[in-house]
CSV table of C-alpha atoms in Angstrom, one decimal:
chain,number,residue,atom,x,y,z
A,1,MET,CA,60.2,17.1,78.3
A,2,ASN,CA,58.6,16.8,74.8
A,3,GLU,CA,55.5,14.9,75.6
A,4,PRO,CA,53.4,13.7,72.6
A,5,LEU,CA,50.7,16.1,71.5
A,6,ILE,CA,48.8,13.2,69.9
A,7,GLU,CA,49.3,9.5,70.7
A,8,LEU,CA,47.6,6.5,69.3
A,9,ARG,CA,48.1,3.3,71.3
A,10,ARG,CA,47.3,-0.2,69.9
A,11,ILE,CA,44.5,1.1,67.7
A,12,THR,CA,42.4,-1.4,65.9
A,13,PHE,CA,39.8,-0.3,63.3
A,14,ALA,CA,37.7,-2.1,60.7
A,15,TYR,CA,35.1,-1.3,58.1
A,16,PRO,CA,32.2,-3.8,57.8
A,17,ASP,CA,33.8,-5.4,54.8
A,18,ARG,CA,37.5,-5.3,55.7
A,19,PRO,CA,40.0,-4.7,58.5
A,20,VAL,CA,42.1,-1.5,58.4
A,21,PHE,CA,44.4,-1.3,61.4
A,22,ALA,CA,45.6,-3.8,63.9
A,23,ASP,CA,47.5,-2.7,67.1
A,24,LEU,CA,48.7,0.5,65.5
A,25,ASP,CA,50.8,3.0,67.5
A,26,LEU,CA,51.7,6.5,66.5
A,27,SER,CA,52.9,9.6,68.4
A,28,LEU,CA,53.2,13.2,67.3
A,29,ARG,CA,55.4,15.7,69.2
A,30,ARG,CA,56.1,19.4,68.9
A,31,GLY,CA,58.2,20.1,65.9
A,32,ASP,CA,57.3,16.9,64.1
A,33,ARG,CA,56.3,17.1,60.5
A,34,VAL,CA,55.4,13.4,59.8
A,35,ALA,CA,55.0,12.1,56.2
A,36,LEU,CA,52.3,9.4,56.3
A,37,VAL,CA,52.7,7.4,53.1
A,38,GLY,CA,51.6,4.1,51.7
A,39,PRO,CA,49.5,2.5,49.0
A,40,ASN,CA,46.0,3.7,48.1
A,41,GLY,CA,43.4,2.2,50.3
A,42,ALA,CA,45.8,1.5,53.2
A,43,GLY,CA,43.8,3.8,55.5
A,44,LYS,CA,45.8,7.0,55.6
A,45,THR,CA,42.8,9.2,55.5
A,46,THR,CA,41.0,7.1,58.0
A,47,LEU,CA,43.9,7.5,60.4
A,48,LEU,CA,43.6,11.3,60.3
A,49,HIS,CA,39.9,11.0,60.9
A,50,LEU,CA,40.5,8.8,63.9
A,51,ILE,CA,42.6,11.5,65.5
A,52,VAL,CA,39.8,14.0,65.5
A,53,GLY,CA,37.1,11.6,66.4
A,54,LEU,CA,35.4,11.2,63.0
A,55,ALA,CA,35.8,7.4,63.1
A,56,PRO,CA,35.9,5.5,66.4
A,57,PRO,CA,38.4,2.7,66.9
A,58,SER,CA,37.2,-0.7,68.0
A,59,ALA,CA,40.1,-1.1,70.4
A,60,GLY,CA,43.0,1.0,71.7
A,61,GLN,CA,43.5,4.5,73.1
A,62,ILE,CA,43.6,7.9,71.5
A,63,LEU,CA,45.3,10.6,73.6
A,64,ALA,CA,45.4,14.2,72.7
A,65,PHE,CA,47.1,17.0,74.7
A,66,GLY,CA,47.6,14.8,77.7
A,67,ALA,CA,44.1,13.4,78.0
A,68,GLU,CA,42.5,10.2,76.7
A,69,ARG,CA,39.7,10.9,74.2
A,70,ARG,CA,36.8,8.5,74.0
A,71,ILE,CA,33.4,10.2,73.4
A,72,GLU,CA,32.2,12.9,71.1
A,73,ARG,CA,32.5,15.6,73.8
A,74,ASP,CA,36.2,14.8,74.3
A,75,PHE,CA,36.9,15.3,70.6
A,76,GLN,CA,35.1,18.7,70.5
A,77,THR,CA,38.1,20.2,72.3
A,78,VAL,CA,40.5,18.3,70.2
A,79,ARG,CA,39.0,19.7,67.0
A,80,ALA,CA,39.5,23.2,68.3
A,81,ARG,CA,43.2,22.6,68.5
A,82,VAL,CA,43.7,20.2,65.5
A,83,GLY,CA,43.1,21.4,62.0
A,84,LEU,CA,42.1,18.8,59.5
A,85,LEU,CA,42.4,19.5,55.8
A,86,PHE,CA,40.1,17.1,54.0
A,87,GLN,CA,41.2,15.3,50.8
A,88,ASP,CA,38.3,16.8,48.9
A,89,ALA,CA,38.0,20.6,49.3
A,90,ASP,CA,34.2,20.4,48.6
A,91,ASP,CA,33.8,18.5,51.8
A,92,GLN,CA,35.2,21.5,53.7
A,93,LEU,CA,33.6,24.5,51.9
A,94,PHE,CA,29.9,25.1,52.4
A,95,CYS,CA,29.3,28.8,52.7
A,96,PRO,CA,28.3,31.2,49.9
A,97,THR,CA,31.5,33.2,49.9
A,98,VAL,CA,35.2,32.6,50.6
A,99,LEU,CA,35.3,35.0,53.5
A,100,GLU,CA,32.3,33.3,55.2
A,101,ASP,CA,34.0,29.9,54.8
A,102,VAL,CA,37.3,31.0,56.3
A,103,ALA,CA,35.7,33.0,59.1
A,104,PHE,CA,33.4,30.1,60.1
A,105,GLY,CA,36.0,28.3,62.2
A,106,PRO,CA,37.1,31.3,64.2
A,107,LEU,CA,33.5,32.2,64.8
A,108,ASN,CA,32.7,28.7,65.9
A,109,LEU,CA,35.6,28.9,68.4
A,110,GLY,CA,33.8,31.9,70.0
A,111,ARG,CA,35.9,34.8,68.6
A,112,PRO,CA,34.0,38.1,68.1
A,113,SER,CA,32.8,38.7,64.6
A,114,ALA,CA,35.3,41.5,63.9
A,115,GLN,CA,38.2,39.3,65.1
A,116,ALA,CA,37.0,36.3,63.1
A,117,ARG,CA,36.8,38.5,60.0
A,118,ALA,CA,40.3,39.9,60.6
A,119,ASP,CA,41.8,36.4,61.2
A,120,ALA,CA,40.1,35.2,57.9
A,121,LEU,CA,41.4,38.2,55.9
A,122,GLU,CA,44.9,37.8,57.3
A,123,THR,CA,45.0,34.1,56.5
A,124,LEU,CA,43.7,34.7,52.9
A,125,ASP,CA,46.5,37.2,52.5
A,126,LEU,CA,49.1,34.7,53.8
A,127,LEU,CA,48.0,32.2,51.1
A,128,GLY,CA,48.0,34.8,48.3
A,129,LEU,CA,44.2,35.0,48.2
A,130,SER,CA,43.7,38.6,49.4
A,131,GLY,CA,41.4,39.4,46.5
A,132,PHE,CA,39.2,36.4,47.1
A,133,ALA,CA,37.1,37.4,50.1
A,134,GLU,CA,33.9,38.1,48.3
A,135,ARG,CA,34.3,35.4,45.6
A,136,VAL,CA,31.7,32.7,45.3
A,137,THR,CA,33.3,29.6,46.7
A,138,HIS,CA,31.7,27.0,44.4
A,139,ARG,CA,32.9,28.9,41.3
A,140,LEU,CA,36.5,28.7,42.1
A,141,SER,CA,39.0,26.4,40.4
A,142,ALA,CA,40.1,23.2,42.0
A,143,GLY,CA,43.4,24.7,43.0
A,144,GLN,CA,41.8,27.8,44.4
A,145,LYS,CA,39.3,25.7,46.4
A,146,ARG,CA,42.3,23.8,47.8
A,147,LEU,CA,43.9,26.9,49.1
A,148,VAL,CA,40.6,28.3,50.6
A,149,ALA,CA,40.1,24.9,52.3
A,150,LEU,CA,43.5,25.3,53.9
A,151,ALA,CA,42.7,28.8,54.9
A,152,THR,CA,39.7,27.6,56.8
A,153,VAL,CA,42.0,25.4,58.8
A,154,LEU,CA,44.8,27.9,59.3
A,155,ALA,CA,42.4,30.7,60.4
A,156,MET,CA,41.6,28.7,63.5
A,157,ARG,CA,45.3,28.9,64.6
A,158,PRO,CA,45.5,25.2,65.5
A,159,ASP,CA,48.3,23.5,67.4
A,160,VAL,CA,48.4,20.5,65.1
A,161,LEU,CA,47.8,20.3,61.3
A,162,LEU,CA,46.5,17.1,59.6
A,163,LEU,CA,47.0,17.6,55.9
A,164,ASP,CA,45.4,15.2,53.5
A,165,GLU,CA,46.9,15.6,50.0
A,166,PRO,CA,47.5,19.4,50.5
A,167,THR,CA,49.1,19.9,47.0
A,168,ASN,CA,46.2,18.4,45.0
A,169,GLY,CA,45.2,20.8,42.1
A,170,LEU,CA,48.0,23.3,42.8
A,171,ASP,CA,50.3,24.6,40.1
A,172,GLU,CA,54.1,24.6,40.6
A,173,ALA,CA,54.3,28.2,41.7
A,174,THR,CA,51.5,27.8,44.2
A,175,GLU,CA,52.9,24.6,45.6
A,176,GLU,CA,56.2,26.4,46.1
A,177,ARG,CA,54.5,29.1,48.1
A,178,LEU,CA,52.6,26.6,50.2
A,179,THR,CA,55.7,24.5,50.9
A,180,ASN,CA,57.6,27.6,52.1
A,181,LEU,CA,54.7,28.7,54.2
A,182,LEU,CA,54.3,25.3,55.9
A,183,ALA,CA,58.0,25.0,56.4
A,184,GLY,CA,58.0,28.2,58.4
A,185,MET,CA,55.1,27.2,60.7
A,186,ASP,CA,55.6,26.0,64.3
A,187,GLN,CA,52.6,23.5,64.3
A,188,ALA,CA,53.2,19.8,64.4
A,189,MET,CA,51.9,18.1,61.3
A,190,ILE,CA,50.9,14.8,59.8
A,191,ILE,CA,51.0,15.0,56.0
A,192,VAL,CA,49.4,12.5,53.7
A,193,SER,CA,50.7,13.0,50.1
A,194,HIS,CA,51.7,11.3,47.0
A,195,ASP,CA,53.9,14.3,46.1
A,196,ARG,CA,57.4,13.0,46.7
A,197,ARG,CA,59.1,16.4,46.2
A,198,PHE,CA,56.8,18.1,48.6
A,199,LEU,CA,57.4,15.5,51.3
A,200,GLN,CA,61.2,15.5,50.8
A,201,ARG,CA,61.3,19.3,51.4
A,202,LEU,CA,58.9,19.4,54.3
A,203,ALA,CA,58.8,16.3,56.4
A,204,THR,CA,61.1,15.7,59.4
A,205,ARG,CA,60.4,12.0,59.5
A,206,ALA,CA,58.2,9.4,57.7
A,207,VAL,CA,56.0,6.4,58.5
A,208,ARG,CA,54.5,4.0,56.0
A,209,LEU,CA,51.1,2.5,56.4
A,210,ALA,CA,50.5,-0.9,54.8
A,211,ASP,CA,48.6,-4.1,55.7
A,212,GLY,CA,47.2,-2.5,58.8
A,213,ARG,CA,50.5,-1.5,60.3
A,214,LEU,CA,52.8,1.5,60.5
A,215,THR,CA,56.5,1.1,59.8
A,216,GLU,CA,59.0,3.7,60.7
A,217,ALA,CA,60.9,5.1,57.8
A,218,THR,CA,63.8,7.5,57.5
A,219,LEU,CA,64.4,10.6,55.5
A,220,HIS,CA,67.7,9.6,54.0
A,221,SER,CA,70.2,11.8,52.3
A,222,HIS,CA,72.9,10.7,49.8
A,223,GLY,CA,76.2,12.3,49.0
A,224,HIS,CA,75.7,12.3,45.3
A,225,SER,CA,77.4,14.6,42.8
A,226,HIS,CA,74.1,16.4,43.1
A,227,TYR,CA,72.6,16.6,46.5
A,228,HIS,CA,69.0,15.7,47.3
A,229,THR,CA,66.9,13.8,49.8
A,230,HIS,CA,65.1,10.5,49.3
A,231,VAL,CA,62.5,8.9,51.5
A,232,HIS,CA,63.6,5.3,52.2
A,233,LEU,CA,62.3,2.3,54.1
A,234,HIS,CA,65.0,0.1,55.6
A,235,ALA,CA,64.0,-3.6,55.8
A,236,PRO,CA,64.2,-4.9,59.4
A,237,GLY,CA,67.6,-6.3,60.1
A,238,VAL,CA,69.1,-5.3,56.8
A,239,ALA,CA,72.0,-2.8,56.8
A,240,SER,CA,72.1,-0.2,54.1
A,241,GLU,CA,75.4,0.1,52.3
A,242,HIS,CA,76.5,2.3,49.4
A,243,VAL,CA,79.1,0.4,47.4
A,244,HIS,CA,79.1,3.2,44.8
A,245,PRO,CA,78.2,6.9,45.5
A,246,ASP,CA,75.1,6.6,43.3
A,247,ALA,CA,74.1,3.1,44.5
A,248,GLU,CA,70.9,2.9,46.6
A,249,LEU,CA,70.6,-0.5,48.2
A,250,ASP,CA,67.9,0.4,50.7
A,251,HIS,CA,64.3,0.3,49.8
A,252,GLU,CA,62.7,3.4,48.4
A,253,LEU,CA,59.5,4.2,50.2
A,254,ASP,CA,56.3,3.5,48.4
A,255,LEU,CA,54.1,6.6,48.2
A,256,GLY,CA,51.3,4.6,46.7
């Protein structure tokens, strides 16, 4: 039975100046690659932070790997199995060199130094960064920092990936490589992105966050003369019809 790896139940959360979530539910199972979309400021990044305990809810339950998580100690084990890619790479990179940054996570998990170094080098090679090990991190370009930040996450070999705008700063060729890499991975994922093409190629399902609530969306394919996939949100109780092969009467999902 495919039990959820991560489950949020009736989560409520607010900042001092505004509410963010109200009775929000979400589950992530093995094999899921969930596109989390919605307008800017809806709380998509906050939702990822809740899952790893960086922001405590005011009400509701967070379950991860079969256990409820309430206090900081509970989330320490979650962070060992859930890799969070921050929206800003500079929030993730703090060591002098690329190799030190990427090896930090494996070392923190208790792997021997030689193993952590090997894992770091293997991950850099996987991302096309094999010559970057001794580079000074803060001197990298924005796109290079983005890939190094992702390497720090992947080197830990997590069971779940939470990816916050993973294609920011990447050129087309690098994005293509990243898309193919992620598509071949077994980890369950929640992906926050405004990159429609990236989500269309990678996500297995989609949810939209707006006005404090999540709405299930569908990854919807059309039989056009040219075939491609659109992300759509169906209004509750409204059937979607295609009167003409190129007509799209359902609501296209707002990526923000």
